[in-house]
Each structure stands twice: as structure tokens, then as C-alpha cells.
Amino acid sequence: MPENPENRIAIRRALVSVYDKSGLEDLVRGLHEAGVALVSTGGSAALIEKAGIPVTKVEDLTGFPECLDGRVKTLHPKVHAGILADRRLETHVQQLADLGVEPFDLVVSNLYPFTQTVASGASPDECVEQIDIGGPSMVRAAAKNHPSVAIVTSPARYADVLTAVGVGGFTLADRKRLAAEAFVHTASYDVAVATWMGNVLTDTTDGSGAPAWMGGTWERQSVLRYGENPHQAAVLYTNDLGPGLAQATQLHGKEMSYNNYVDADAARRAAYDFDEPAVAIIKHANPCGIAVGADVADAHRKAHACDPVSAFGGVIATNVPVSVEMARQVAEVFTEVVVAPAYDDGAVEVLAAKKNIRVLQCVPAVRGGVELRPVSGGLLAQERDAVDAPGDDPTTWTLATGEAASDEVLADLAFAWKACRAVKSNAILLAKDGASVGVGMGQVNRVDSCKLAVQRAGDRSTGAVAASDAFFPFEDGPQILIDAGVAAIVQPGGSVRDELTVEAAKAAGVTMYFTGTRHFAH
């Protein structure tokens, strides 16, 4: 017997049963021309016959017709014994001979479109009908028996199949890789089915609003240069929960880093908190500036003016297309990333004059949803803060002290309150004319956050408004804002010492509103 160091198995007989028939005719024609005998089911067999290629139907192989509206096709020993026989074992080979079963060298199969059916709004019965049974059974059987069988689940692999046929079959290493891909295919499918079953078909929340089980599958998209620091390895994985930053199209610049993705995601979310043209400049997951404007260039100017020093090397996101005017402004300052839903003609060319700036185009962000955070031994899940609680509507605010704000001041308070969501706690944000002018973030006490916001705002504190993401436990924080000339303050309220902060504002003639809603961000 000739040596076969790569453990290739010649492909002489193939079982073909696919829902996605992309590229199928070219595949089976190539297999037939290479002398491979074809066995197939249902629509796959019909396509092969229509192409004028000889094929054995599964019912002719098994002597048992397809039945129950196609629910039972391949679940038969003459099929599964031919897939599962381990031909390294003489006993298995002998049993096949005794049973009159021919082995398969190749299985080509993919599954019913369950997720697409669910997404279409189909009824529960229609969705259940798209839960594949025979397909996963064949795929798993062939993948388990990869020492003897090659399993292919993706049309993207068909060219590899025809190449393998011409060189004596797939190697063992190839078959292992194909088997791993096959189990990913069935695992992803099963996760989708289990998720739908536990969230739609039946309620497993026991009144908690949280399903009893959750799962997901993630596909490696790119290996990053490193993580937060050069000594940390990092990878970007994607899922099928909808397009987002991970699926953005990079139009120019160096490859994205781990930190770029973190900051770009934070910037994009901050910009999409607003309905007006908005720009957020983020660095180390905190805002250097956030602003809305008459147009995107106006918003960018105002956001950059908040803290030009920190904006150097920042990440910029907009919720509207980048104009040429904005691009010219951005090009004047070293910027790591710009991410936007689109770019006006000529804007990318302006930005591309800077060799390393990363220019991303990404579909508009969707507010809300669920966010996940791993902890040792588990996973935290929560509704994403979309600044849509009842207390986020200024018409529901309680005037704690002072005169009711004018329309102009109230608009700034509403802006500051919304922008404050994007600031790490403890968060204080000063704003004026639809733009942040001073941000105090990430301090472990609210007094220091007030000092930092005032320090960064400087003279712009006078006449500005202030927002606090949580209540003031004492009057010392508000007093810092009052002494700096802040005209109005919005905060959740709810401290046992609220009367002290209200008294401080009242004594200074400063308007203060309570929202009753908190926006911690950790």
C-alpha cells in the first residue's frame, strides 16, 4: 500500500443535502466530472437532476420514502452508518460489508434558515418547521467521524472541495478543520433555536424579565496588534446581533487598536444620544467634549473648544455625515479615529491627507439594547442606558428652588443632562449654548468632580449650567459650582440631605431641578 503521510482520503462518494444551494451546480458538476458518485435529497437532488448529472436519491438508497412533509429524509441506518463508520477499524469496515452499506467520503450539508424565518416575523408554527433535525444529525455525524469523512457546511468551501478531489482528497488536518467549522455551524444554529424557544415560544423569566438561559457564538474578525497595553494580546470577535462598530468599513488609516475600538464605541454612543447634529470627542472612554450644533462642523467646533488639550489624540464620532468643513477642522488636530454614518463628497479625501488617521463608516447606532460585562465566574447583563427614563424628560422635572428656567437655559440643562450620561461617575458636566464647557469625570467623590469641571471650564463657568449624574450627598459640591458662577443645576435628587443643597442654591439665587433619575456609568 502506498504511503499516505497526510492521511488523505480519496473522495469517491458524496452525500449532498443543502438548503442554501449557492454554487451547488458548479460543485456537483465538478464532483461528477471527477468520478464522484452523488447521493442527494429533495430539492438538492432535483437541482442535480435538472443539471443533467447522475444522482441517487436517498429514498432509493434506503428503500424508504421521504415522509411527514420532508421531516424524515436521511434519518436511516443506510445513511448514518455510511457516515459514521470509522474505517480505521476493520470491524467497522466488515460490518458495512455485512450490512451492504457503502461509506461516504464527503458530506455537504447546511441547515434550514431558522434565524431568517424568525426575523421575517413568521408565526411560531412556521418557525418550528424550520428547526432542522436531519441536517444537524448528518453534519455532527460527519464531523465526529472526521478521520474517515470530510464535512463541508459552507458554499465558500466548495472550491476547496474541488481542489481536494484533484489531489487525492482532504488531508486529516483539513478534515479536522472542516469538522471544527461544522460544529460551529450546528452550535450557532442550536443557540439561535434555544434562545428563541426560551424568549419567544415560552417565557422562562419566571417574572424576572431575564431568561433562564442565554448563549451566543462569536467569530474572530481580526487579531489586533495588542490590547490596552503592548504586553496584552487582543482579538476582535463579531456576532450576529446586528451591525455595529465591529462591522464598520474602514475607509482610510492604520488598523484599529483595542483602545481605538473602546473609545470609538463610547464616542459613537455619546453622539447618538442626541437627535440634533452632534459630535462627541472621547479619550480613555471619557468625553473631552460633546456638542450639538446647527450643522456637524458647528457641533465639532464647539465640542473641540471644550478641552482642546485633551482632544489631541482623541476619537471623534458624529451622528450625521461628516462635511468637508468638519473634515478640514479635524485635519488640523492629531486625531486617532473618526467614525460617522457617512461622509460628504470630498470629506474622506481631506481626512486622508493625514496618513494614520482611521476613518470609519458605520451604520447609525441603535439606542437601547442589552450590554454585557464579564466578571470572574459569571456575566453581568443589563439594559443599556438610553437616557429614556421618565426623569429624562425635562417636562417631568421638579423645580427644587429658584425661578423656572427660560427656554434657552432649560435647553442647556436638557443638553447637559443627556451629555452627562456619557461621563464616567462621579460625573459633573458644565454646558452652555448646546456644548460642554467643562467636564469632571471619574472621581471617587463628587466634590473633586465639581472642582475638575470648574477648573476646565475656567471663565466659561459663569452663566453655564451644570448636570450631575447622581445626587449631591452634601452641599459642598453645589457650592463649588455656585461659586464659579453656574446659573442652574440639574441633578437626580434623593439624598437625605437634599434640603442642604437646595438651601445653598436658594441662597445664591441659582435654579435647581430634580429629575428623579440617575445615570451612573462605571
XYZ file of C-alpha atoms in Angstrom:
522
model
C 0.000 0.000 0.000
C 1.466 3.406 -0.918
C 2.426 5.724 1.911
C -0.081 8.454 2.745
C 1.650 10.663 5.326
C -1.073 13.341 5.135
C -3.822 10.744 5.647
C -5.713 11.867 2.574
C -8.955 10.051 1.858
C -9.943 9.964 -1.790
C -13.426 11.326 -2.467
C -15.358 8.668 -4.365
C -18.839 9.033 -2.877
C -20.564 12.149 -1.591
C -23.829 12.866 0.209
C -25.267 16.274 -0.718
C -28.203 17.762 1.194
C -28.279 21.562 1.434
C -30.828 24.319 1.946
C -28.530 27.068 0.665
C -27.900 25.998 -2.915
C -25.441 28.788 -3.753
C -22.733 27.372 -6.003
C -24.179 23.881 -5.769
C -24.429 23.184 -9.504
C -20.758 24.013 -10.093
C -19.774 21.842 -7.131
C -21.708 18.731 -8.146
C -20.680 19.116 -11.778
C -17.051 19.192 -10.719
C -17.546 16.183 -8.467
C -19.276 14.230 -11.234
C -16.529 15.050 -13.729
C -14.024 13.735 -11.191
C -15.914 10.431 -10.999
C -17.556 11.018 -7.614
C -20.871 9.204 -7.066
C -23.573 11.524 -5.758
C -26.373 10.774 -3.283
C -28.828 13.538 -2.512
C -32.174 14.571 -1.051
C -35.235 16.597 -2.017
C -34.515 19.951 -3.637
C -30.793 19.252 -3.854
C -31.418 16.069 -5.825
C -33.882 17.903 -8.075
C -31.292 20.580 -8.875
C -28.667 17.942 -9.654
C -31.052 16.027 -11.920
C -32.080 19.218 -13.695
C -28.413 19.895 -14.417
C -28.245 16.508 -16.167
C -25.942 14.970 -13.582
C -26.492 11.395 -12.370
C -27.636 11.232 -8.743
C -29.024 8.584 -6.399
C -31.941 9.806 -4.343
C -31.815 8.991 -0.659
C -35.160 7.183 -0.787
C -33.737 4.880 -3.472
C -30.722 4.223 -1.271
C -32.733 3.483 1.863
C -35.782 1.910 0.275
C -37.840 4.228 2.444
C -39.604 7.303 1.053
C -39.261 10.815 2.402
C -42.259 11.368 4.647
C -44.037 13.714 7.038
C -43.677 16.694 4.711
C -39.937 16.133 4.493
C -39.361 15.872 8.246
C -37.829 12.417 7.751
C -35.361 12.076 4.883
C -31.896 10.975 5.933
C -32.568 9.521 9.390
C -31.818 5.948 8.321
C -29.000 3.447 9.089
C -28.001 3.213 5.418
C -27.215 6.912 5.569
C -25.776 7.280 9.043
C -23.840 4.025 9.048
C -22.196 5.189 5.826
C -21.237 8.455 7.544
C -20.254 7.160 10.980
C -18.218 4.077 10.117
C -14.658 4.543 11.364
C -12.727 2.978 8.515
C -9.592 2.782 10.604
C -11.327 -0.130 12.345
C -11.541 -3.426 10.486
C -14.648 -4.320 12.494
C -16.482 -1.266 11.175
C -15.407 -1.963 7.610
C -16.580 -5.585 7.936
C -19.928 -4.531 9.402
C -20.530 -2.195 6.463
C -19.860 -5.085 4.111
C -22.170 -7.390 6.051
C -24.932 -4.770 6.043
C -24.465 -3.852 2.406
C -23.775 -0.216 3.282
C -21.369 1.898 1.243
C -19.373 4.546 3.116
C -19.411 8.248 2.309
C -16.141 10.113 1.862
C -17.738 13.568 1.769
C -20.875 15.120 3.251
C -22.049 18.515 2.005
C -24.835 19.933 4.138
C -26.166 23.188 5.546
C -29.253 23.866 7.586
C -32.762 25.264 7.289
C -32.947 29.073 7.561
C -34.257 29.240 11.113
C -32.912 32.692 12.053
C -34.081 34.208 8.775
C -37.543 32.759 9.327
C -37.737 34.228 12.825
C -36.505 37.596 11.548
C -39.221 37.602 8.882
C -41.936 37.736 11.545
C -43.200 34.241 10.778
C -45.630 32.506 13.118
C -44.357 30.149 15.858
C -45.505 27.116 13.857
C -43.633 28.349 10.780
C -40.512 28.931 12.871
C -40.711 25.488 14.453
C -40.952 23.939 10.992
C -37.590 25.486 10.159
C -35.856 23.728 13.058
C -33.654 21.288 11.164
C -33.309 17.748 12.522
C -31.788 15.568 9.827
C -29.295 18.215 8.737
C -27.601 18.699 12.112
C -27.581 14.932 12.588
C -25.647 14.418 9.353
C -23.323 17.341 9.995
C -22.493 16.237 13.530
C -22.056 12.614 12.463
C -19.627 13.519 9.690
C -17.741 15.945 11.906
C -17.419 13.337 14.650
C -16.095 10.852 12.121
C -13.600 13.256 10.541
C -10.857 10.567 10.483
C -12.904 8.948 7.719
C -15.193 11.656 6.299
C -14.905 15.278 5.201
C -17.801 17.574 6.119
C -18.455 20.846 4.288
C -21.135 23.273 5.519
C -20.303 26.485 3.657
C -20.503 27.244 -0.062
C -17.320 29.247 0.465
C -15.534 25.893 0.814
C -16.734 24.406 -2.499
C -13.618 25.487 -4.385
C -11.539 23.717 -1.722
C -13.590 20.563 -2.277
C -12.850 20.507 -6.000
C -9.175 21.171 -5.347
C -9.069 18.320 -2.835
C -10.724 15.921 -5.273
C -7.940 16.597 -7.743
C -5.121 15.854 -5.282
C -6.434 12.680 -3.706
C -8.819 14.085 -1.089
C -8.620 16.226 2.026
C -5.773 15.697 4.461
C -6.523 14.729 8.059
C -5.582 18.261 9.102
C -8.082 19.602 6.559
C -10.797 17.289 7.833
C -10.189 18.355 11.421
C -10.549 21.998 10.452
C -13.721 21.267 8.469
C -15.115 19.302 11.428
C -14.482 22.228 13.761
C -16.274 24.557 11.330
C -19.172 22.110 11.160
C -19.651 22.058 14.917
C -19.593 25.867 14.933
C -22.327 25.740 12.282
C -24.564 23.469 14.368
C -23.710 25.177 17.665
C -24.669 28.600 16.306
C -27.874 27.114 14.960
C -28.737 25.460 18.274
C -28.036 28.667 20.211
C -30.435 30.534 17.934
C -33.127 27.908 18.402
C -32.666 27.701 22.179
C -32.710 31.493 22.511
C -35.931 31.766 20.513
C -37.535 28.911 22.414
C -36.717 30.441 25.805
C -37.645 34.009 24.886
C -40.453 33.791 22.346
C -42.045 30.359 22.287
C -42.210 30.199 26.066
C -41.446 32.508 28.981
C -38.536 31.257 31.074
C -38.107 34.502 33.010
C -40.258 33.478 35.986
C -41.412 37.062 36.164
C -37.888 38.489 36.391
C -37.697 39.744 32.806
C -34.465 37.755 32.383
C -34.452 34.432 30.507
C -33.265 31.380 32.401
C -30.533 30.766 29.841
C -28.568 32.851 27.399
C -25.907 31.955 24.899
C -24.068 33.288 21.907
C -21.447 32.460 19.343
C -18.676 34.792 18.242
C -16.495 34.694 15.150
C -12.963 36.023 15.071
C -12.805 39.025 12.769
C -9.276 40.241 13.344
C -6.270 39.761 15.584
C -5.296 43.155 16.958
C -1.730 44.305 17.419
C -2.212 44.192 21.188
C -4.721 45.023 23.910
C -4.854 48.003 26.223
C -1.096 47.635 26.608
C 1.574 46.078 24.363
C 2.033 43.056 26.621
C -1.658 42.074 26.298
C -2.894 40.001 23.365
C -6.229 41.093 21.873
C -8.743 39.935 19.280
C -11.932 41.377 17.786
C -14.842 38.945 17.598
C -18.207 39.594 15.955
C -21.663 38.145 16.403
C -24.941 38.206 14.502
C -26.806 40.567 16.842
C -26.811 43.298 14.232
C -24.327 45.601 12.552
C -22.310 47.895 14.784
C -18.834 49.288 15.223
C -17.231 45.867 14.751
C -18.695 45.750 11.240
C -17.683 49.322 10.319
C -15.980 49.901 6.982
C -12.526 51.422 7.340
C -12.013 53.962 4.576
C -8.502 55.089 5.490
C -5.717 54.813 8.011
C -3.844 52.399 10.206
C -5.509 49.302 11.563
C -7.752 49.804 14.565
C -6.359 49.073 18.006
C -8.135 47.706 21.077
C -8.237 51.167 22.663
C -9.471 52.695 19.398
C -12.457 50.343 19.423
C -13.264 51.078 23.073
C -13.132 54.844 22.585
C -14.899 54.795 19.218
C -17.754 52.789 20.694
C -18.102 55.261 23.578
C -17.930 58.247 21.202
C -20.480 56.782 18.828
C -22.897 56.045 21.646
C -22.490 59.576 23.050
C -23.165 61.193 19.681
C -26.272 59.089 19.120
C -27.746 60.144 22.466
C -28.848 63.240 20.537
C -31.289 63.835 17.701
C -29.639 67.085 16.526
C -26.309 67.061 14.647
C -23.900 66.030 17.396
C -20.177 65.411 17.835
C -18.505 63.579 20.705
C -14.731 63.589 21.251
C -13.629 60.763 23.526
C -10.329 59.836 25.112
C -9.831 56.968 27.536
C -13.593 56.348 27.394
C -14.424 59.844 28.722
C -15.570 62.927 26.825
C -13.142 65.725 26.032
C -16.168 67.494 24.592
C -19.722 66.905 23.413
C -21.833 69.376 21.470
C -24.810 69.793 19.200
C -24.917 72.434 16.508
C -26.671 73.937 13.521
C -24.564 71.579 11.415
C -21.856 68.999 12.041
C -18.967 71.446 11.584
C -20.525 73.790 14.135
C -21.004 70.889 16.568
C -17.381 69.831 16.097
C -16.016 73.330 16.726
C -17.983 73.578 19.942
C -17.044 70.074 21.133
C -13.346 70.662 20.430
C -13.403 74.025 22.233
C -14.450 72.313 25.480
C -10.961 70.899 26.101
C -8.577 71.330 23.134
C -5.631 69.959 25.091
C -7.344 66.644 25.872
C -8.853 66.422 22.376
C -5.334 65.938 20.969
C -5.174 62.241 20.065
C -8.891 61.784 20.666
C -11.574 59.764 18.915
C -14.415 61.611 17.192
C -17.920 60.359 16.408
C -20.837 62.064 14.720
C -24.474 61.082 14.283
C -24.695 62.729 10.835
C -22.425 62.679 7.767
C -19.058 64.411 8.056
C -18.917 67.541 5.905
C -15.846 68.837 4.103
C -15.797 71.774 6.501
C -15.705 69.481 9.530
C -13.045 67.314 7.882
C -10.823 70.363 7.426
C -11.240 71.244 11.098
C -10.399 67.696 12.189
C -7.340 67.605 9.927
C -5.831 70.484 11.882
C -5.571 68.413 15.067
C -3.972 64.995 15.639
C -6.901 62.589 15.807
C -6.865 58.816 16.194
C -10.276 57.884 14.747
C -13.283 59.477 13.064
C -16.444 57.384 12.888
C -19.610 58.553 11.149
C -22.635 57.154 9.317
C -21.423 58.720 6.048
C -19.082 61.306 4.528
C -19.932 64.101 2.136
C -18.119 64.088 -1.197
C -14.547 65.192 -0.642
C -14.532 64.762 3.143
C -12.639 61.472 3.165
C -10.028 62.895 0.800
C -9.432 65.788 3.200
C -9.032 63.424 6.148
C -6.866 61.009 4.136
C -4.236 63.718 3.790
C -3.342 62.595 7.310
C -1.627 59.246 6.788
C -2.527 57.498 10.029
C -5.991 58.782 10.939
C -8.500 55.954 10.958
C -11.654 56.874 9.054
C -14.632 54.588 9.695
C -18.089 54.477 8.188
C -20.668 52.748 10.346
C -24.415 52.305 10.214
C -26.366 54.531 12.625
C -26.337 53.335 16.210
C -29.483 51.945 17.769
C -30.304 53.229 21.227
C -31.086 50.781 23.984
C -30.476 47.064 23.866
C -28.551 44.963 26.333
C -24.935 45.317 27.397
C -22.798 42.552 28.866
C -19.840 42.720 31.227
C -17.849 39.682 32.322
C -16.980 39.217 35.978
C -14.949 36.366 37.401
C -17.144 33.302 37.258
C -20.039 34.970 35.502
C -21.523 37.604 33.263
C -23.480 40.732 34.132
C -26.242 41.813 31.766
C -28.253 44.994 31.911
C -30.440 47.181 29.745
C -28.248 49.799 28.102
C -28.858 53.302 29.463
C -30.565 55.097 26.577
C -31.399 58.262 28.555
C -35.063 57.429 28.110
C -36.276 57.052 31.687
C -39.296 59.135 32.739
C -36.998 61.550 34.587
C -35.027 62.231 31.417
C -37.879 64.296 30.002
C -37.438 67.898 31.217
C -41.216 68.331 31.373
C -41.232 65.862 34.295
C -38.520 67.605 36.312
C -39.263 69.086 39.694
C -38.209 72.674 40.309
C -36.486 72.363 43.674
C -35.618 76.041 44.035
C -35.196 79.267 42.088
C -37.066 80.689 39.157
C -38.216 78.420 36.371
C -35.535 78.324 33.709
C -36.002 80.214 30.482
C -36.373 78.188 27.300
C -32.707 78.837 26.499
C -31.443 77.761 29.917
C -33.767 74.757 30.005
C -32.436 73.650 26.619
C -28.887 73.798 28.005
C -29.932 71.882 31.113
C -31.523 69.200 28.928
C -28.366 69.015 26.835
C -26.112 68.820 29.902
C -28.291 66.135 31.466
C -28.147 63.978 28.335
C -24.412 64.538 27.776
C -23.664 63.674 31.396
C -24.707 60.072 30.675
C -21.504 59.604 28.663
C -19.235 60.688 31.541
C -17.773 58.133 33.940
C -19.006 58.560 37.507
C -18.748 60.600 39.545
C -19.761 62.916 36.727
C -20.265 66.667 36.583
C -20.755 68.384 33.235
C -20.958 72.126 32.641
C -22.615 73.310 29.436
C -23.529 76.443 27.561
C -25.115 77.016 24.146
C -25.515 73.304 23.432
C -21.930 72.361 24.237
C -19.956 71.053 27.178
C -17.556 73.645 28.556
C -16.133 71.693 31.491
C -16.220 68.006 32.404
C -15.327 66.452 35.742
C -15.209 62.697 35.396
C -14.210 59.517 37.133
C -13.545 60.970 40.578
C -14.310 58.948 43.694
C -16.096 61.886 45.303
C -18.427 64.419 43.758
C -16.581 67.404 45.229
C -13.458 66.628 43.182
C -15.586 66.166 40.050
C -17.080 69.632 40.635
C -13.611 71.129 41.090
C -12.347 69.464 37.922
C -15.316 70.605 35.834
C -14.969 74.175 37.040
C -11.202 74.161 36.530
C -11.567 73.015 32.925
C -14.353 75.453 32.188
C -12.492 78.435 33.635
C -14.300 81.708 32.922
C -16.873 79.784 30.886
C -18.404 78.590 34.167
C -20.086 81.969 34.548
C -23.634 81.661 33.286
C -23.227 77.989 32.392
C -25.482 75.199 33.627
C -24.365 72.047 35.432
C -25.566 68.461 35.449
C -24.686 65.787 37.991
C -25.206 62.111 37.176
C -26.251 61.337 40.769
C -27.447 63.289 43.795
C -25.197 65.512 45.855
C -24.750 63.969 49.326
C -23.738 67.347 50.798
C -23.915 70.967 49.763
C -20.139 71.284 49.279
C -20.237 70.133 45.639
C -23.005 72.501 44.552
C -21.311 75.330 46.421
C -18.224 74.926 44.207
C -20.446 75.233 41.133
C -22.317 78.204 42.588
C -19.095 79.999 43.490
C -17.894 79.517 39.913
C -20.938 81.345 38.584
C -23.150 78.473 37.416
C -26.681 79.730 36.785
C -28.662 76.472 37.053
C -28.127 72.907 38.201
C -29.918 69.665 37.317
C -29.447 66.551 39.427
C -31.463 63.457 40.402
C -32.136 64.478 43.987
C -32.957 61.833 46.555
C -30.276 62.462 49.171
C -31.332 62.523 52.816
C -29.627 65.939 52.843
C -31.334 67.378 49.756
C -32.503 70.337 51.826
C -28.866 71.429 52.324
C -28.136 71.552 48.582
C -31.461 73.269 47.938
C -30.678 75.880 50.612
C -27.262 76.579 49.085
C -28.813 77.103 45.645
C -31.649 79.183 47.064
C -29.270 81.468 48.951
C -27.362 82.160 45.743
C -30.449 82.570 43.573
C -29.478 79.536 41.476
C -32.184 77.454 39.828
C -32.088 73.748 40.692
C -34.098 70.908 39.170
C -34.555 67.334 40.400
C -35.014 64.612 37.766
C -35.613 61.589 39.990
C -33.408 59.574 37.612
C -29.730 58.615 37.979
C -27.125 57.976 35.284
C -24.149 56.249 36.889
C -21.564 54.962 34.404
C -18.756 52.684 35.550
